[in-house]
């Protein structure tokens, strides 16, 4: 029986490879801090297997998380470079009898100057013109394979036993799709180096930084809040002000609450257990006999409306602004506010009409 552990170990291997690439980059001013951050993350994916089996205590992973938070919070991570000395024409003393004195300048590695980059900007522009829409083929492989494996995988049996462990089909499909996408990308693009996928992945990960982990951290935070009873407390407050017998009001409160908690916490997966424990399950499902599947699916979509308008969702809103070097780092949020508002209203209407 195939479980999801192989995928976690593969992800951990990638993060460790990123750590090795960074620590060997002598031009990186924060190479030790970055290497430690991604290295600890990679090792944690391996350690999780042994935590589940009881071989090592769970608090070991908790300490690893705190160390990573300290490394990022104290500024030991980032993409700054060392100050170098270079001769700049026209700089320095400007003596008519001799060359100008070298002037110290600071360089910032970008996608074109990083040692992890395998091509220059001009080369990438040339490849874009050469390959055109074929560049999207590897990206499309992932969802196609993931859907096929998630749908058909649970039906495959060997010797009367299922090939995939229960609940692992989706993750297995995502992992297989990602591996196949890399293979297809190599076959289509034929990069000059075999380690190009890992190097370019590491470069992109460095550009995003610690914000790449926000979804995982915030979804965990939602579970912690639920275990602490935040959902029950919110539910008590909402039930006190919610009109008795009003399905429409309950739908509005649930969808609006999903969006607002997502704005606060930065992730709909973090808001979901809180609002579902507060009103989704006890009021909409048990109180009004609603269908759980559409209620919770549309509730998540309502939460995603909050994702569009919050800087807390840094990996969705602030990171793209930084990667695109936008003058207004809140530009994506400002552009998405009208769409978020319209979609939130639509989600409320669809839930009210189809879920009861």
Tab-separated table of C-alpha atoms in Angstrom:
chain	number	residue	atom	x	y	z
A	1	UNK	CA	0.000	0.000	0.000
A	2	UNK	CA	1.369	3.383	-1.050
A	3	UNK	CA	1.143	6.162	1.538
A	4	UNK	CA	1.981	9.869	1.257
A	5	UNK	CA	5.293	9.587	3.089
A	6	UNK	CA	7.313	9.357	-0.135
A	7	UNK	CA	6.031	12.792	-1.161
A	8	UNK	CA	6.981	14.363	2.167
A	9	UNK	CA	10.462	12.881	1.878
A	10	UNK	CA	10.776	14.156	-1.701
A	11	UNK	CA	9.795	17.665	-0.588
A	12	UNK	CA	12.258	17.451	2.296
A	13	UNK	CA	15.007	16.426	-0.123
A	14	UNK	CA	14.280	19.468	-2.288
A	15	UNK	CA	14.526	21.856	0.673
A	16	UNK	CA	17.799	20.282	1.769
A	17	UNK	CA	19.138	20.688	-1.797
A	18	UNK	CA	18.155	24.353	-1.651
A	19	UNK	CA	20.053	24.666	1.623
A	20	UNK	CA	23.165	23.132	0.042
A	21	UNK	CA	23.007	25.457	-2.962
A	22	UNK	CA	22.720	28.496	-0.687
A	23	UNK	CA	25.491	27.560	1.736
A	24	UNK	CA	27.909	27.103	-1.181
A	25	UNK	CA	27.114	30.581	-2.557
A	26	UNK	CA	29.967	32.721	-1.226
A	27	UNK	CA	28.360	35.917	-2.591
A	28	UNK	CA	25.274	35.530	-0.397
A	29	UNK	CA	25.611	37.758	2.668
A	30	UNK	CA	23.020	35.731	4.583
A	31	UNK	CA	23.882	32.304	3.269
A	32	UNK	CA	24.263	30.677	6.705
A	33	UNK	CA	20.913	31.913	8.003
A	34	UNK	CA	19.086	30.996	4.787
A	35	UNK	CA	20.780	27.617	4.566
A	36	UNK	CA	19.841	26.850	8.170
A	37	UNK	CA	16.229	27.931	7.592
A	38	UNK	CA	15.608	25.743	4.531
A	39	UNK	CA	17.749	22.910	5.879
A	40	UNK	CA	15.736	22.705	9.110
A	41	UNK	CA	12.522	22.775	7.091
A	42	UNK	CA	13.767	19.927	4.906
A	43	UNK	CA	14.776	17.803	7.880
A	44	UNK	CA	11.377	18.413	9.495
A	45	UNK	CA	9.660	16.683	6.569
A	46	UNK	CA	11.722	13.578	7.314
A	47	UNK	CA	11.241	13.912	11.070
A	48	UNK	CA	7.459	14.028	10.677
A	49	UNK	CA	7.450	10.365	9.683
A	50	UNK	CA	9.184	9.400	12.912
A	51	UNK	CA	6.972	11.690	15.013
A	52	UNK	CA	3.888	9.910	13.670
A	53	UNK	CA	5.432	6.510	14.422
A	54	UNK	CA	6.384	7.638	17.941
A	55	UNK	CA	10.121	7.209	17.390
A	56	UNK	CA	10.825	10.856	18.277
A	57	UNK	CA	8.741	13.279	20.393
A	58	UNK	CA	6.506	15.847	18.709
A	59	UNK	CA	8.076	18.727	20.652
A	60	UNK	CA	11.230	18.292	18.537
A	61	UNK	CA	9.329	19.626	15.533
A	62	UNK	CA	7.972	22.443	17.683
A	63	UNK	CA	11.504	23.526	18.539
A	64	UNK	CA	12.423	23.372	14.838
A	65	UNK	CA	9.523	25.698	14.014
A	66	UNK	CA	10.570	28.168	16.731
A	67	UNK	CA	14.152	28.187	15.428
A	68	UNK	CA	12.903	28.911	11.906
A	69	UNK	CA	10.710	31.738	13.194
A	70	UNK	CA	13.691	33.192	15.053
A	71	UNK	CA	15.909	33.004	11.951
A	72	UNK	CA	13.316	34.822	9.825
A	73	UNK	CA	12.199	37.272	12.515
A	74	UNK	CA	15.719	38.352	13.474
A	75	UNK	CA	16.697	39.029	9.871
A	76	UNK	CA	19.002	36.065	9.254
A	77	UNK	CA	17.138	35.244	6.037
A	78	UNK	CA	16.687	37.316	2.896
A	79	UNK	CA	18.300	37.949	-0.490
A	80	UNK	CA	20.906	40.619	0.188
A	81	UNK	CA	24.457	40.387	-1.162
A	82	UNK	CA	27.848	41.350	0.129
A	83	UNK	CA	29.256	44.785	-0.506
A	84	UNK	CA	31.928	44.631	-3.166
A	85	UNK	CA	34.500	47.122	-4.368
A	86	UNK	CA	34.274	48.141	-7.986
A	87	UNK	CA	35.765	50.848	-10.149
A	88	UNK	CA	32.961	53.143	-11.256
A	89	UNK	CA	33.762	55.548	-14.118
A	90	UNK	CA	33.665	59.129	-12.969
A	91	UNK	CA	33.564	58.192	-9.300
A	92	UNK	CA	36.147	58.827	-6.625
A	93	UNK	CA	38.618	61.716	-6.559
A	94	UNK	CA	38.347	62.419	-10.287
A	95	UNK	CA	42.043	63.299	-10.559
A	96	UNK	CA	43.194	64.390	-14.005
A	97	UNK	CA	46.513	62.625	-13.492
A	98	UNK	CA	45.342	59.204	-12.382
A	99	UNK	CA	42.465	56.772	-12.290
A	100	UNK	CA	39.560	57.356	-10.003
A	101	UNK	CA	39.557	55.625	-6.622
A	102	UNK	CA	37.409	52.498	-6.406
A	103	UNK	CA	33.990	53.176	-4.957
A	104	UNK	CA	32.156	50.639	-2.831
A	105	UNK	CA	28.815	49.728	-4.263
A	106	UNK	CA	26.246	47.268	-3.063
A	107	UNK	CA	24.708	44.794	-5.439
A	108	UNK	CA	21.466	42.935	-4.941
A	109	UNK	CA	21.158	39.556	-6.569
A	110	UNK	CA	18.144	39.284	-8.799
A	111	UNK	CA	16.909	36.452	-10.931
A	112	UNK	CA	19.520	37.400	-13.490
A	113	UNK	CA	22.528	37.719	-11.186
A	114	UNK	CA	21.910	34.932	-8.669
A	115	UNK	CA	24.309	32.006	-8.868
A	116	UNK	CA	21.198	29.803	-8.888
A	117	UNK	CA	20.008	31.335	-12.177
A	118	UNK	CA	20.725	29.119	-15.185
A	119	UNK	CA	19.854	31.696	-17.858
A	120	UNK	CA	20.049	35.445	-18.358
A	121	UNK	CA	16.976	37.666	-18.886
A	122	UNK	CA	17.764	37.918	-22.600
A	123	UNK	CA	18.031	34.142	-22.882
A	124	UNK	CA	14.701	33.671	-21.112
A	125	UNK	CA	13.052	36.173	-23.453
A	126	UNK	CA	14.456	34.261	-26.412
A	127	UNK	CA	13.190	30.942	-25.060
A	128	UNK	CA	9.732	32.471	-24.514
A	129	UNK	CA	9.559	33.493	-28.168
A	130	UNK	CA	10.914	30.137	-29.324
A	131	UNK	CA	8.638	27.868	-27.330
A	132	UNK	CA	5.539	30.062	-27.061
A	133	UNK	CA	2.531	28.336	-25.516
A	134	UNK	CA	4.464	25.079	-25.170
A	135	UNK	CA	5.836	26.584	-21.959
A	136	UNK	CA	2.456	25.873	-20.356
A	137	UNK	CA	2.551	22.129	-21.064
A	138	UNK	CA	4.518	21.190	-17.898
A	139	UNK	CA	2.233	23.321	-15.732
A	140	UNK	CA	-0.884	21.654	-17.167
A	141	UNK	CA	0.512	18.188	-16.504
A	142	UNK	CA	0.164	18.688	-12.732
A	143	UNK	CA	-3.623	19.203	-12.462
A	144	UNK	CA	-4.415	16.611	-15.152
A	145	UNK	CA	-2.378	13.868	-13.464
A	146	UNK	CA	-3.561	14.890	-9.980
A	147	UNK	CA	-7.232	14.593	-10.996
A	148	UNK	CA	-6.694	11.251	-12.746
A	149	UNK	CA	-4.854	9.691	-9.804
A	150	UNK	CA	-7.266	11.130	-7.218
A	151	UNK	CA	-10.230	9.802	-9.205
A	152	UNK	CA	-8.965	6.440	-10.427
A	153	UNK	CA	-6.295	5.647	-7.824
A	154	UNK	CA	-8.685	4.480	-5.081
A	155	UNK	CA	-10.199	1.981	-7.549
A	156	UNK	CA	-6.900	0.164	-8.155
A	157	UNK	CA	-6.478	-2.998	-6.076
A	158	UNK	CA	-3.717	-5.583	-5.948
A	159	UNK	CA	-4.512	-8.931	-4.350
A	160	UNK	CA	-7.778	-7.517	-3.096
A	161	UNK	CA	-6.048	-4.694	-1.240
A	162	UNK	CA	-6.155	-1.018	-2.326
A	163	UNK	CA	-2.939	0.242	-3.930
A	164	UNK	CA	-3.216	3.668	-2.283
A	165	UNK	CA	-3.720	4.203	1.430
A	166	UNK	CA	-7.045	5.728	2.397
A	167	UNK	CA	-6.996	9.512	2.081
A	168	UNK	CA	-3.673	9.599	0.194
A	169	UNK	CA	-4.943	9.661	-3.405
A	170	UNK	CA	-4.993	13.438	-3.795
A	171	UNK	CA	-1.512	13.996	-2.357
A	172	UNK	CA	-0.163	11.054	-4.332
A	173	UNK	CA	-1.642	12.468	-7.528
A	174	UNK	CA	-0.188	15.894	-6.813
A	175	UNK	CA	3.243	14.390	-6.166
A	176	UNK	CA	3.229	12.181	-9.265
A	177	UNK	CA	1.953	15.091	-11.362
A	178	UNK	CA	4.719	17.362	-10.103
A	179	UNK	CA	7.443	14.800	-10.838
A	180	UNK	CA	6.050	14.146	-14.325
A	181	UNK	CA	5.817	17.898	-14.940
A	182	UNK	CA	9.543	18.241	-14.245
A	183	UNK	CA	10.304	15.365	-16.615
A	184	UNK	CA	8.116	16.888	-19.340
A	185	UNK	CA	9.733	20.302	-18.818
A	186	UNK	CA	13.201	18.797	-19.261
A	187	UNK	CA	12.128	16.942	-22.419
A	188	UNK	CA	10.446	19.991	-23.927
A	189	UNK	CA	12.929	22.711	-22.937
A	190	UNK	CA	16.127	20.590	-22.889
A	191	UNK	CA	18.070	22.668	-20.325
A	192	UNK	CA	21.884	22.519	-20.513
A	193	UNK	CA	22.189	21.190	-16.922
A	194	UNK	CA	20.433	18.294	-15.257
A	195	UNK	CA	20.125	20.212	-11.990
A	196	UNK	CA	18.369	23.151	-13.676
A	197	UNK	CA	14.909	22.328	-12.208
A	198	UNK	CA	16.302	22.285	-8.660
A	199	UNK	CA	18.395	25.437	-9.189
A	200	UNK	CA	15.510	27.396	-10.691
A	201	UNK	CA	13.161	26.134	-7.991
A	202	UNK	CA	15.652	27.263	-5.366
A	203	UNK	CA	15.955	30.671	-7.050
A	204	UNK	CA	12.192	31.175	-7.022
A	205	UNK	CA	11.972	29.980	-3.419
A	206	UNK	CA	14.652	32.512	-2.444
A	207	UNK	CA	12.719	35.276	-4.175
A	208	UNK	CA	9.571	34.412	-2.210
A	209	UNK	CA	11.402	33.765	1.066
A	210	UNK	CA	9.771	32.694	4.326
A	211	UNK	CA	6.346	33.792	3.030
A	212	UNK	CA	6.243	30.511	1.089
A	213	UNK	CA	5.466	28.776	4.384
A	214	UNK	CA	2.569	31.031	5.410
A	215	UNK	CA	-0.213	28.705	4.153
A	216	UNK	CA	1.178	25.766	6.118
A	217	UNK	CA	1.757	27.815	9.267
A	218	UNK	CA	-1.612	29.583	9.159
A	219	UNK	CA	-3.590	26.408	8.510
A	220	UNK	CA	-1.915	24.923	11.583
A	221	UNK	CA	-2.814	28.074	13.510
A	222	UNK	CA	-6.465	27.520	12.651
A	223	UNK	CA	-6.333	24.029	14.179
A	224	UNK	CA	-4.635	25.425	17.300
A	225	UNK	CA	-7.348	28.086	17.674
A	226	UNK	CA	-10.060	25.459	17.300
A	227	UNK	CA	-8.473	23.214	19.939
A	228	UNK	CA	-8.241	26.248	22.235
A	229	UNK	CA	-12.001	26.767	21.951
A	230	UNK	CA	-11.983	29.939	19.846
A	231	UNK	CA	-14.611	28.477	17.515
A	232	UNK	CA	-16.960	27.682	20.395
A	233	UNK	CA	-16.504	31.164	21.860
A	234	UNK	CA	-17.225	32.812	18.503
A	235	UNK	CA	-20.239	30.551	18.063
A	236	UNK	CA	-21.669	31.603	21.434
A	237	UNK	CA	-21.360	35.279	20.517
A	238	UNK	CA	-22.865	34.802	17.040
A	239	UNK	CA	-25.818	32.765	18.293
A	240	UNK	CA	-26.595	35.496	20.804
A	241	UNK	CA	-27.085	38.097	18.046
A	242	UNK	CA	-28.301	35.866	15.204
A	243	UNK	CA	-32.083	36.091	14.560
A	244	UNK	CA	-33.851	32.854	15.445
A	245	UNK	CA	-34.989	30.823	12.440
A	246	UNK	CA	-33.385	33.094	9.849
A	247	UNK	CA	-31.524	30.899	7.343
A	248	UNK	CA	-30.605	33.880	5.176
A	249	UNK	CA	-28.995	35.683	8.118
A	250	UNK	CA	-27.077	32.547	9.111
A	251	UNK	CA	-25.704	32.137	5.571
A	252	UNK	CA	-24.597	35.782	5.492
A	253	UNK	CA	-22.901	35.523	8.881
A	254	UNK	CA	-21.088	32.304	7.955
A	255	UNK	CA	-19.788	33.595	4.595
A	256	UNK	CA	-18.962	37.042	5.949
A	257	UNK	CA	-17.256	35.498	8.973
A	258	UNK	CA	-15.152	33.263	6.721
A	259	UNK	CA	-14.015	36.305	4.745
A	260	UNK	CA	-13.292	38.444	7.823
A	261	UNK	CA	-11.394	35.734	9.710
A	262	UNK	CA	-9.392	35.085	6.553
A	263	UNK	CA	-8.500	38.787	6.414
A	264	UNK	CA	-7.328	38.600	10.032
A	265	UNK	CA	-5.463	35.304	9.802
A	266	UNK	CA	-4.316	35.516	6.186
A	267	UNK	CA	-5.523	32.078	5.153
A	268	UNK	CA	-8.953	30.578	4.529
A	269	UNK	CA	-7.711	27.213	5.793
A	270	UNK	CA	-7.015	28.864	9.145
A	271	UNK	CA	-10.437	30.530	9.256
A	272	UNK	CA	-12.352	27.421	8.188
A	273	UNK	CA	-12.163	25.304	11.386
A	274	UNK	CA	-13.080	28.330	13.516
A	275	UNK	CA	-16.149	29.433	11.554
A	276	UNK	CA	-17.260	25.871	10.859
A	277	UNK	CA	-17.161	25.016	14.556
A	278	UNK	CA	-18.915	28.293	15.379
A	279	UNK	CA	-21.766	28.339	12.864
A	280	UNK	CA	-21.149	26.097	9.831
A	281	UNK	CA	-21.844	22.769	11.520
A	282	UNK	CA	-24.058	23.580	14.529
A	283	UNK	CA	-26.281	26.155	12.801
A	284	UNK	CA	-26.294	25.529	9.037
A	285	UNK	CA	-25.927	21.741	8.990
A	286	UNK	CA	-27.572	20.635	12.229
A	287	UNK	CA	-29.933	23.569	12.763
A	288	UNK	CA	-31.181	24.046	9.191
A	289	UNK	CA	-30.480	20.519	7.889
A	290	UNK	CA	-28.105	21.768	5.197
A	291	UNK	CA	-25.958	19.672	2.889
A	292	UNK	CA	-22.421	19.753	4.357
A	293	UNK	CA	-20.561	19.381	1.029
A	294	UNK	CA	-21.811	22.555	-0.710
A	295	UNK	CA	-21.934	24.523	2.540
A	296	UNK	CA	-18.295	23.932	3.358
A	297	UNK	CA	-17.075	24.169	-0.238
A	298	UNK	CA	-18.811	27.507	-0.800
A	299	UNK	CA	-17.713	28.614	2.661
A	300	UNK	CA	-14.104	28.109	1.614
A	301	UNK	CA	-14.750	30.165	-1.519
A	302	UNK	CA	-16.135	32.926	0.695
A	303	UNK	CA	-12.945	32.745	2.722
A	304	UNK	CA	-10.863	33.098	-0.433
A	305	UNK	CA	-12.628	36.426	-1.029
A	306	UNK	CA	-10.908	37.581	2.142
A	307	UNK	CA	-7.592	36.268	0.839
A	308	UNK	CA	-7.830	38.704	-2.073
A	309	UNK	CA	-7.932	41.776	0.175
A	310	UNK	CA	-5.522	41.117	3.045
A	311	UNK	CA	-1.784	41.826	3.312
A	312	UNK	CA	-1.666	38.919	5.793
A	313	UNK	CA	-1.869	36.653	2.739
A	314	UNK	CA	1.608	37.851	1.842
A	315	UNK	CA	2.409	34.983	-0.516
A	316	UNK	CA	-0.662	35.867	-2.626
A	317	UNK	CA	-0.571	39.666	-2.509
A	318	UNK	CA	2.698	41.183	-1.269
A	319	UNK	CA	5.122	38.651	-2.770
A	320	UNK	CA	3.808	39.065	-6.359
A	321	UNK	CA	4.100	42.845	-5.975
A	322	UNK	CA	7.726	42.408	-4.911
A	323	UNK	CA	8.541	39.926	-7.681
A	324	UNK	CA	7.014	42.243	-10.299
A	325	UNK	CA	8.747	45.273	-8.703
A	326	UNK	CA	5.468	47.180	-8.464
A	327	UNK	CA	5.655	50.719	-7.065
A	328	UNK	CA	2.616	50.106	-4.856
A	329	UNK	CA	3.069	46.935	-2.840
A	330	UNK	CA	-0.664	46.980	-2.076
A	331	UNK	CA	-1.517	47.289	-5.784
A	332	UNK	CA	-2.792	43.706	-6.154
A	333	UNK	CA	-5.087	44.126	-3.137
A	334	UNK	CA	-6.540	47.399	-4.446
A	335	UNK	CA	-7.199	45.822	-7.831
A	336	UNK	CA	-8.864	42.756	-6.292
A	337	UNK	CA	-11.240	44.502	-3.855
A	338	UNK	CA	-14.159	44.894	-6.344
A	339	UNK	CA	-13.855	41.265	-7.488
A	340	UNK	CA	-13.707	40.035	-3.893
A	341	UNK	CA	-16.840	41.967	-2.936
A	342	UNK	CA	-18.854	40.711	-5.900
A	343	UNK	CA	-17.773	37.105	-5.414
A	344	UNK	CA	-18.615	37.208	-1.712
A	345	UNK	CA	-22.187	38.279	-2.462
A	346	UNK	CA	-22.478	35.641	-5.189
A	347	UNK	CA	-21.226	32.924	-2.825
A	348	UNK	CA	-23.853	33.901	-0.266
A	349	UNK	CA	-26.585	33.622	-2.888
A	350	UNK	CA	-25.372	30.303	-4.260
A	351	UNK	CA	-25.119	28.753	-0.775
A	352	UNK	CA	-28.624	29.909	0.124
A	353	UNK	CA	-30.097	28.476	-3.111
A	354	UNK	CA	-28.303	25.129	-3.500
A	355	UNK	CA	-27.249	23.939	-0.045
A	356	UNK	CA	-30.664	23.654	1.661
